């Protein structure tokens, strides 16, 4: 098994950064090229992340993934976080989403309201569970509300 590749990091004006990565995995089953790009921007109010990936380029199992993540400081006590991911294969397209609203205004406790499964997109386009050929996973339409208490 062999792996090789190259990557470049970019810094743009106004706090934006970028990354482009090309890696090739070689094993007894073949050669598996992958392309990954990312752009992020951040200030005290919001952090944005856009990602794009082509996995196993020109193979029968080629997968293209697009991801978006956002963190927003609505106030000192309220935070909003969301991720959206789309995966395209030759035979299907599937999506997943996760959103979270968090309240930090209590001493020793946090309150959360969430939608979706956070595990489906926790590493966006590099999430191995979702960005695999024939994964079949889609958005879980689940709402949760809970309190985390620190003692």
Coordinates of C-alpha atoms in Angstrom, one line a residue:
X1 CA 0.0 0.0 0.0
X2 CA 1.4 3.4 -1.0
X3 CA 0.1 7.0 -0.7
X4 CA 1.4 10.1 -2.2
X5 CA 0.1 13.6 -3.0
X6 CA 0.5 17.3 -2.7
X7 CA -1.3 20.2 -1.1
X8 CA -1.3 24.0 -1.1
X9 CA -2.6 26.4 1.5
X10 CA -3.8 29.9 0.5
X11 CA -4.5 33.0 2.5
X12 CA -6.9 35.6 1.0
X13 CA -7.8 39.1 2.2
X14 CA -10.4 39.7 4.9
X15 CA -9.5 36.5 6.9
X16 CA -10.3 33.9 4.3
X17 CA -8.1 30.8 3.9
X18 CA -8.1 28.0 1.4
X19 CA -6.6 24.5 0.9
X20 CA -6.3 22.4 -2.2
X21 CA -5.1 18.8 -1.9
X22 CA -4.5 16.0 -4.4
X23 CA -3.7 12.5 -3.0
X24 CA -3.4 9.1 -4.6
X25 CA -3.8 5.9 -2.7
X26 CA -2.4 2.8 -4.4
X27 CA -3.0 -0.8 -3.3
X28 CA -3.4 -4.2 -4.8
X29 CA -6.9 -3.3 -6.0
X30 CA -5.9 -0.2 -8.0
X31 CA -5.0 3.4 -7.9
X32 CA -7.5 5.8 -6.2
X33 CA -6.9 9.6 -6.8
X34 CA -8.7 12.1 -4.6
X35 CA -9.1 15.9 -5.0
X36 CA -10.1 18.1 -2.0
X37 CA -10.7 21.9 -1.8
X38 CA -11.7 24.0 1.1
X39 CA -12.4 27.7 1.7
X40 CA -13.0 29.1 5.2
X41 CA -13.7 32.6 6.5
X42 CA -14.1 33.8 10.0
X43 CA -14.7 36.9 12.1
X44 CA -16.1 37.5 15.6
X45 CA -19.7 37.0 14.4
X46 CA -19.5 34.0 12.0
X47 CA -17.3 31.2 10.7
X48 CA -18.1 29.7 7.2
X49 CA -16.6 26.6 5.6
X50 CA -17.1 25.4 2.0
X51 CA -15.7 22.1 0.9
X52 CA -15.6 20.1 -2.4
X53 CA -14.2 16.6 -2.9
X54 CA -13.9 14.1 -5.7
X55 CA -13.1 10.6 -4.3
X56 CA -11.7 7.8 -6.5
X57 CA -11.5 9.9 -9.6
X58 CA -12.4 8.1 -12.9
X59 CA -13.2 4.8 -11.0
X60 CA -16.5 3.0 -11.1
X61 CA -16.9 4.1 -7.5
X62 CA -16.3 7.8 -8.0
X63 CA -18.1 10.1 -5.5
X64 CA -18.4 13.9 -5.6
X65 CA -19.2 15.6 -2.4
X66 CA -20.1 19.3 -1.5
X67 CA -20.3 20.5 2.0
X68 CA -21.1 23.7 3.9
X69 CA -20.7 24.5 7.6
X70 CA -21.5 27.7 9.5
X71 CA -21.1 28.8 13.1
X72 CA -22.9 32.0 14.1
X73 CA -22.6 33.9 17.4
X74 CA -26.2 35.3 17.6
X75 CA -25.4 36.9 21.0
X76 CA -23.1 36.1 24.0
X77 CA -25.6 33.4 25.1
X78 CA -27.0 32.1 21.8
X79 CA -25.0 30.1 19.2
X80 CA -26.1 28.6 16.0
X81 CA -24.3 25.8 14.1
X82 CA -25.2 24.0 10.9
X83 CA -23.8 21.6 8.3
X84 CA -25.2 20.5 5.0
X85 CA -23.7 17.8 2.8
X86 CA -24.5 16.6 -0.7
X87 CA -23.0 13.4 -2.3
X88 CA -23.3 12.5 -5.9
X89 CA -22.6 9.1 -7.4
X90 CA -23.3 7.7 -10.8
X91 CA -26.6 6.1 -9.7
X92 CA -27.8 8.5 -6.9
X93 CA -27.6 11.8 -5.1
X94 CA -28.1 12.0 -1.3
X95 CA -28.1 14.7 1.2
X96 CA -27.7 15.2 5.0
X97 CA -28.2 18.2 7.3
X98 CA -27.5 19.0 10.9
X99 CA -28.4 22.1 12.8
X100 CA -28.0 23.1 16.4
X101 CA -29.1 26.1 18.5
X102 CA -27.3 26.4 21.8
X103 CA -28.1 28.5 24.9
X104 CA -25.2 29.3 27.3
X105 CA -26.8 31.8 29.7
X106 CA -27.1 29.5 32.7
X107 CA -24.3 28.9 35.2
X108 CA -23.2 25.3 34.9
X109 CA -25.6 24.3 32.2
X110 CA -26.2 24.5 28.4
X111 CA -29.5 24.0 26.5
X112 CA -29.5 22.5 23.0
X113 CA -32.1 22.1 20.2
X114 CA -30.9 19.9 17.3
X115 CA -32.1 18.6 14.0
X116 CA -30.6 15.7 12.1
X117 CA -27.8 13.3 13.0
X118 CA -24.4 15.0 13.8
X119 CA -22.4 11.9 12.9
X120 CA -23.4 12.0 9.2
X121 CA -21.4 15.1 8.5
X122 CA -19.0 15.7 11.4
X123 CA -16.0 15.8 9.0
X124 CA -18.1 17.2 6.1
X125 CA -16.8 15.9 2.7
X126 CA -14.2 13.7 4.5
X127 CA -16.8 11.9 6.6
X128 CA -16.1 8.2 5.9
X129 CA -19.6 7.0 6.9
X130 CA -21.5 9.3 4.5
X131 CA -19.1 10.0 1.6
X132 CA -18.6 6.4 0.5
X133 CA -19.9 4.7 -2.6
X134 CA -23.3 3.1 -1.9
X135 CA -23.6 4.5 1.6
X136 CA -27.4 4.9 1.3
X137 CA -27.5 7.2 4.4
X138 CA -29.7 10.4 4.2
X139 CA -30.9 13.1 6.5
X140 CA -32.4 11.7 9.7
X141 CA -35.5 13.8 10.4
X142 CA -35.0 13.9 14.2
X143 CA -35.5 16.8 16.6
X144 CA -33.8 16.8 20.0
X145 CA -33.9 19.2 22.9
X146 CA -31.7 18.5 25.9
X147 CA -29.8 20.2 28.8
X148 CA -26.2 19.5 29.6
X149 CA -25.4 20.1 33.3
X150 CA -21.9 20.5 34.6
X151 CA -21.2 19.7 38.3

